[in-house]
Amino acid sequence: MINTVSEINCRLKTDPAAFIAECDGEYRSKIKAVAAYISDNRHIRIISIAGPSGAGKTTTANILCEMLETMGIDTLVVSLDNFYYSRDIVGVGKVDPESVEALNTELLHDCATELLEKGTARLPVYDFKSGASHKDANPTNLKADGILILEGIHGLNPVITEALTKDRLLKLYISAYTPIKNDRDEVILTGRKLRLVRRSLRDRRFRNSDILRTLSFWGGVVEAEDKFLYGFIRFADFHIHTMHAFEPALYRDEFIAMIKKLDKTHPFYEYVSLIAEGLKEFTHIDESLIPENSLIREFIG
């Protein structure tokens, strides 16, 4: 992909709509390739998708679901988040709430087996506000030859995947990881920094949460990714890169405005200030140019 400021700005100044469409098309072509592979290998019944925070797992899972549905394959997306134990079970001094042990994997495996073998199951629903898990809250059906898509940060963890039928399982890793450089060949935006920008905008728009709150748990998010995700990337059958080259230009003005709330003594001040300085090098584009079905809508609405 194009990954220098000068190239990105040139394309955005020449024909921004065409460049945005090209980026969206490249991303969707990767998902389409996975869908075609699944269609050609109908023994696959489970797709497990993992990736770090802000990678675009939810949208990617839903796009893959839509593509498979258009091929006549009944498909169901299930978030692993709904299998979290209630907060009182994984509280302080008990189980690390970021680890796979915080998930009721036995219930997950039972529900997956019931869906694949019986075509029906009662799935749990996790309430993030109250921290309560509601078992049997979501009666769900899947056709006899349907495909189950599981998505969540622990989607590649052997604790989850080894109990699933291996010859029917396909594993995907989703992330944004191509660094963007300036014209001095300096990396000004890594995949992790871009994901922080994505999360900051999404938290502000969807969760009424300002940058201070986002940063208050970002350190824990990064630590959890390092501890519980990256060691399992090698198990993935496919990798899907979700960075769209036009993103920095889209997020520029809003992110710069957001970090003005930060005091210079804040632990993340220097880190986000460097991100903002990098974003200033991009030509700003308006979000009205972004298609309604773009992955980027997961972060901007």
Coordinates of C-alpha atoms in Angstrom, one line a residue:
M1 CA 0.0 0.0 0.0
I2 CA 1.0 3.7 -0.4
N3 CA 2.7 4.6 2.9
T4 CA 4.4 8.0 2.5
V5 CA 2.9 11.4 3.3
S6 CA 3.8 12.9 -0.1
E7 CA 2.2 10.0 -2.0
I8 CA -1.0 10.1 0.2
N9 CA -1.3 13.8 -0.1
C10 CA -0.8 13.8 -3.8
R11 CA -3.6 11.2 -4.3
L12 CA -5.9 13.1 -2.0
K13 CA -5.4 16.4 -3.8
T14 CA -5.8 14.8 -7.2
D15 CA -8.9 12.7 -6.7
P16 CA -9.7 11.9 -3.1
A17 CA -12.9 9.9 -3.9
A18 CA -11.0 7.6 -6.2
F19 CA -8.2 7.1 -3.7
I20 CA -10.6 6.3 -0.9
A21 CA -12.5 3.9 -3.2
E22 CA -9.1 2.2 -4.1
C23 CA -8.2 1.8 -0.4
D24 CA -11.6 0.4 0.4
G25 CA -11.3 -1.9 -2.6
E26 CA -7.9 -3.3 -1.6
Y27 CA -9.2 -4.1 1.9
R28 CA -12.4 -5.8 0.6
S29 CA -10.4 -7.8 -1.9
K30 CA -8.6 -9.5 0.9
I31 CA -11.8 -10.5 2.6
K32 CA -13.2 -11.6 -0.7
A33 CA -10.2 -13.9 -1.2
V34 CA -10.9 -15.5 2.2
A35 CA -14.6 -15.9 1.3
A36 CA -13.7 -17.5 -2.0
Y37 CA -11.4 -19.9 -0.2
I38 CA -14.1 -20.9 2.3
S39 CA -16.6 -21.4 -0.6
D40 CA -14.1 -23.7 -2.2
N41 CA -13.5 -25.6 1.0
R42 CA -17.0 -26.3 2.4
H43 CA -15.7 -28.5 5.1
I44 CA -14.9 -25.3 7.0
R45 CA -17.6 -24.6 9.5
I46 CA -15.9 -22.2 12.0
I47 CA -13.9 -19.0 11.4
S48 CA -12.1 -17.6 14.4
I49 CA -11.0 -14.0 14.0
A50 CA -8.6 -12.3 16.3
G51 CA -6.9 -8.9 16.4
P52 CA -5.9 -6.0 18.7
S53 CA -8.1 -3.2 19.8
G54 CA -9.2 -0.8 17.0
A55 CA -8.1 -3.3 14.3
G56 CA -11.6 -3.5 12.8
K57 CA -12.5 -7.1 13.8
T58 CA -16.3 -6.5 14.1
T59 CA -16.6 -4.8 10.7
T60 CA -14.4 -7.4 9.0
A61 CA -16.4 -10.2 10.5
N62 CA -19.6 -8.7 9.3
I63 CA -18.3 -8.0 5.8
L64 CA -17.1 -11.6 5.5
C65 CA -20.5 -12.7 6.8
E66 CA -22.2 -10.6 4.1
M67 CA -20.0 -12.0 1.3
L68 CA -20.6 -15.6 2.4
E69 CA -24.3 -14.9 2.5
T70 CA -24.3 -13.6 -1.1
M71 CA -22.7 -17.0 -2.0
G72 CA -25.6 -18.7 -0.5
I73 CA -23.8 -19.8 2.7
D74 CA -25.7 -19.2 5.9
T75 CA -23.3 -17.4 8.3
L76 CA -23.5 -16.2 11.9
V77 CA -21.2 -13.8 13.7
V78 CA -20.7 -14.3 17.4
S79 CA -18.6 -12.0 19.6
L80 CA -16.4 -13.7 22.2
D81 CA -17.0 -10.8 24.5
N82 CA -20.4 -12.2 25.3
F83 CA -18.7 -15.2 26.9
Y84 CA -17.0 -13.2 29.6
Y85 CA -17.7 -14.3 33.2
S86 CA -19.6 -11.9 35.4
R87 CA -17.3 -9.2 36.8
D88 CA -17.7 -10.5 40.4
I89 CA -16.0 -13.8 39.2
V90 CA -13.0 -12.1 37.6
G91 CA -12.6 -9.3 40.1
V92 CA -9.4 -8.1 41.7
G93 CA -7.2 -10.9 43.0
K94 CA -9.1 -13.6 41.1
V95 CA -8.7 -13.8 37.4
D96 CA -6.9 -11.3 35.1
P97 CA -10.0 -9.7 33.3
E98 CA -7.9 -9.3 30.1
S99 CA -6.8 -13.0 29.9
V100 CA -8.6 -15.9 28.2
E101 CA -9.4 -17.2 31.6
A102 CA -11.9 -14.4 31.9
L103 CA -14.0 -16.2 29.2
N104 CA -16.3 -19.1 29.9
T105 CA -14.6 -21.2 27.3
E106 CA -16.5 -24.4 28.3
L107 CA -19.8 -22.6 27.6
L108 CA -18.4 -21.2 24.3
H109 CA -17.4 -24.7 23.1
D110 CA -20.8 -26.1 24.2
C111 CA -22.7 -23.4 22.3
A112 CA -20.5 -23.8 19.2
T113 CA -21.1 -27.5 19.2
E114 CA -24.8 -27.1 19.6
L115 CA -25.0 -24.6 16.7
L116 CA -23.0 -26.8 14.4
E117 CA -24.6 -30.1 15.3
K118 CA -28.1 -29.2 16.3
G119 CA -28.5 -25.9 14.5
T120 CA -29.7 -24.0 17.6
A121 CA -28.3 -22.7 20.9
R122 CA -29.0 -20.2 23.6
L123 CA -26.1 -17.8 23.7
P124 CA -25.1 -15.6 26.6
V125 CA -25.1 -11.8 26.5
Y126 CA -22.6 -9.8 28.5
D127 CA -23.6 -6.4 29.8
F128 CA -20.5 -4.2 29.9
K129 CA -22.2 -1.5 32.0
S130 CA -23.2 -3.8 34.9
G131 CA -20.5 -6.4 34.3
A132 CA -23.1 -9.2 34.4
S133 CA -23.3 -12.2 32.2
H134 CA -26.8 -13.3 31.2
K135 CA -26.8 -17.0 30.2
D136 CA -29.4 -18.3 27.7
A137 CA -30.3 -14.7 26.8
N138 CA -30.0 -15.0 23.0
P139 CA -31.7 -17.9 21.3
T140 CA -29.8 -18.4 18.0
N141 CA -30.1 -20.6 14.9
L142 CA -27.7 -21.8 12.2
K143 CA -28.5 -23.8 9.1
A144 CA -27.2 -27.4 8.8
D145 CA -24.3 -26.3 6.5
G146 CA -23.9 -22.9 8.0
I147 CA -20.7 -21.2 9.1
L148 CA -20.0 -19.8 12.6
I149 CA -17.7 -16.7 12.8
L150 CA -16.2 -16.1 16.2
E151 CA -14.4 -12.7 16.8
G152 CA -12.4 -11.3 19.7
I153 CA -8.9 -10.6 20.9
H154 CA -8.5 -14.3 22.1
G155 CA -9.7 -15.8 18.8
L156 CA -6.3 -17.4 18.1
N157 CA -5.6 -18.6 21.6
P158 CA -5.3 -22.5 21.7
V159 CA -7.5 -22.5 24.8
I160 CA -10.3 -21.6 22.5
T161 CA -9.3 -23.1 19.2
E162 CA -8.0 -26.5 20.3
A163 CA -11.4 -27.6 21.6
L164 CA -12.9 -26.8 18.1
T165 CA -12.8 -29.4 15.3
K166 CA -9.5 -28.5 13.6
D167 CA -10.4 -29.7 10.1
R168 CA -13.4 -27.5 10.2
L169 CA -11.6 -24.4 11.5
L170 CA -10.1 -21.4 9.7
K171 CA -8.2 -18.8 11.7
L172 CA -7.8 -15.1 10.7
Y173 CA -5.6 -12.3 12.1
I174 CA -6.8 -8.8 11.6
S175 CA -4.7 -5.7 12.3
A176 CA -3.3 -2.4 11.0
Y177 CA 0.4 -2.7 10.8
T178 CA 2.0 -0.8 7.8
P179 CA 4.0 2.2 9.1
I180 CA 3.5 5.5 7.4
K181 CA 6.6 7.6 6.8
N182 CA 7.3 11.2 6.0
D183 CA 9.6 12.4 3.2
R184 CA 12.6 12.1 5.4
D185 CA 12.0 8.3 5.6
E186 CA 11.0 8.6 9.3
V187 CA 8.1 6.6 10.6
I188 CA 5.5 9.0 11.9
L189 CA 2.5 6.7 12.4
T190 CA 2.7 3.0 13.4
G191 CA -0.2 0.6 13.3
R192 CA -0.5 0.8 17.0
K193 CA -0.6 4.6 17.0
L194 CA -3.2 4.6 14.3
R195 CA -5.3 2.2 16.4
L196 CA -5.1 4.5 19.3
V197 CA -6.4 7.3 17.1
R198 CA -9.2 5.1 15.9
R199 CA -10.1 4.1 19.5
S200 CA -10.0 7.8 20.6
L201 CA -12.5 8.9 17.9
R202 CA -14.8 5.8 18.4
D203 CA -14.8 6.3 22.2
R204 CA -15.7 10.0 21.8
R205 CA -18.4 9.5 19.2
F206 CA -20.1 6.3 20.5
R207 CA -19.3 6.1 24.2
N208 CA -19.3 9.8 25.2
S209 CA -15.7 9.2 26.4
D210 CA -13.0 11.8 26.1
I211 CA -9.3 11.3 25.3
L212 CA -8.4 11.3 29.0
R213 CA -10.6 8.2 29.6
T214 CA -9.3 6.4 26.5
L215 CA -5.7 7.0 27.6
S216 CA -6.5 5.9 31.1
F217 CA -7.0 2.3 29.9
W218 CA -4.8 2.3 26.8
G219 CA -1.7 1.1 28.7
G220 CA -3.7 -1.9 29.9
V221 CA -5.0 -2.6 26.4
V222 CA -1.4 -2.6 25.0
E223 CA -0.2 -4.8 27.8
A224 CA -3.0 -7.3 27.2
E225 CA -2.2 -7.4 23.4
D226 CA 1.4 -8.1 24.2
K227 CA 0.6 -10.8 26.7
F228 CA -2.4 -12.5 25.3
L229 CA -2.5 -12.0 21.5
Y230 CA 0.8 -11.5 19.6
G231 CA 2.3 -14.8 20.6
F232 CA -0.5 -16.6 18.7
I233 CA -0.4 -14.7 15.4
R234 CA 1.7 -17.5 13.9
F235 CA -1.4 -19.8 14.2
A236 CA -3.4 -17.7 11.7
D237 CA -4.2 -19.1 8.3
F238 CA -4.8 -15.7 6.8
H239 CA -3.8 -12.1 7.7
I240 CA -6.0 -9.2 6.8
H241 CA -4.5 -5.7 6.9
T242 CA -7.0 -3.0 7.8
M243 CA -5.1 0.2 7.5
H244 CA -6.5 2.6 4.9
A245 CA -3.9 5.0 3.6
F246 CA -6.2 8.0 3.7
E247 CA -7.1 7.6 7.4
P248 CA -4.5 10.0 8.9
A249 CA -5.9 12.8 6.7
L250 CA -9.4 12.0 7.9
Y251 CA -8.6 11.9 11.6
R252 CA -6.1 14.8 11.6
D253 CA -8.2 17.8 12.8
E254 CA -10.4 16.0 15.3
F255 CA -7.5 14.2 17.0
I256 CA -5.4 17.3 17.2
A257 CA -8.3 19.1 18.9
M258 CA -8.9 16.3 21.3
I259 CA -5.4 16.2 22.8
K260 CA -5.6 19.9 23.6
K261 CA -7.3 18.8 26.8
L262 CA -4.1 17.0 27.9
D263 CA -1.9 18.6 30.5
K264 CA 1.8 18.4 29.7
T265 CA 2.4 16.3 32.8
H266 CA 0.1 13.5 31.5
P267 CA 2.0 10.3 31.1
F268 CA 0.9 10.0 27.5
Y269 CA 1.4 13.6 26.6
E270 CA 4.6 13.2 24.6
Y271 CA 3.3 10.1 22.9
V272 CA 0.1 11.6 21.6
S273 CA 1.8 14.9 20.8
L274 CA 4.1 13.1 18.4
I275 CA 1.1 11.4 16.8
A276 CA -0.5 14.8 16.4
E277 CA 2.7 16.3 14.9
G278 CA 2.7 13.4 12.4
L279 CA -1.0 14.0 11.5
K280 CA -0.3 17.7 10.7
E281 CA 1.7 16.7 7.7
F282 CA -1.4 15.3 5.9
T283 CA -4.0 17.2 3.8
H284 CA -7.3 17.1 5.7
I285 CA -10.3 15.4 4.1
D286 CA -13.9 15.6 5.1
E287 CA -15.7 12.5 6.3
S288 CA -18.5 13.0 3.9
L289 CA -16.2 11.4 1.3
I290 CA -16.1 8.1 3.2
P291 CA -18.6 5.5 1.9
E292 CA -21.3 4.4 4.3
N293 CA -20.1 0.7 4.0
S294 CA -16.4 1.5 4.6
L295 CA -14.6 -0.2 7.5
I296 CA -13.7 3.3 8.7
R297 CA -17.3 4.0 9.6
E298 CA -16.7 1.6 12.6
F299 CA -14.7 4.4 14.1
I300 CA -16.4 7.6 12.9
G301 CA -20.0 6.5 12.7

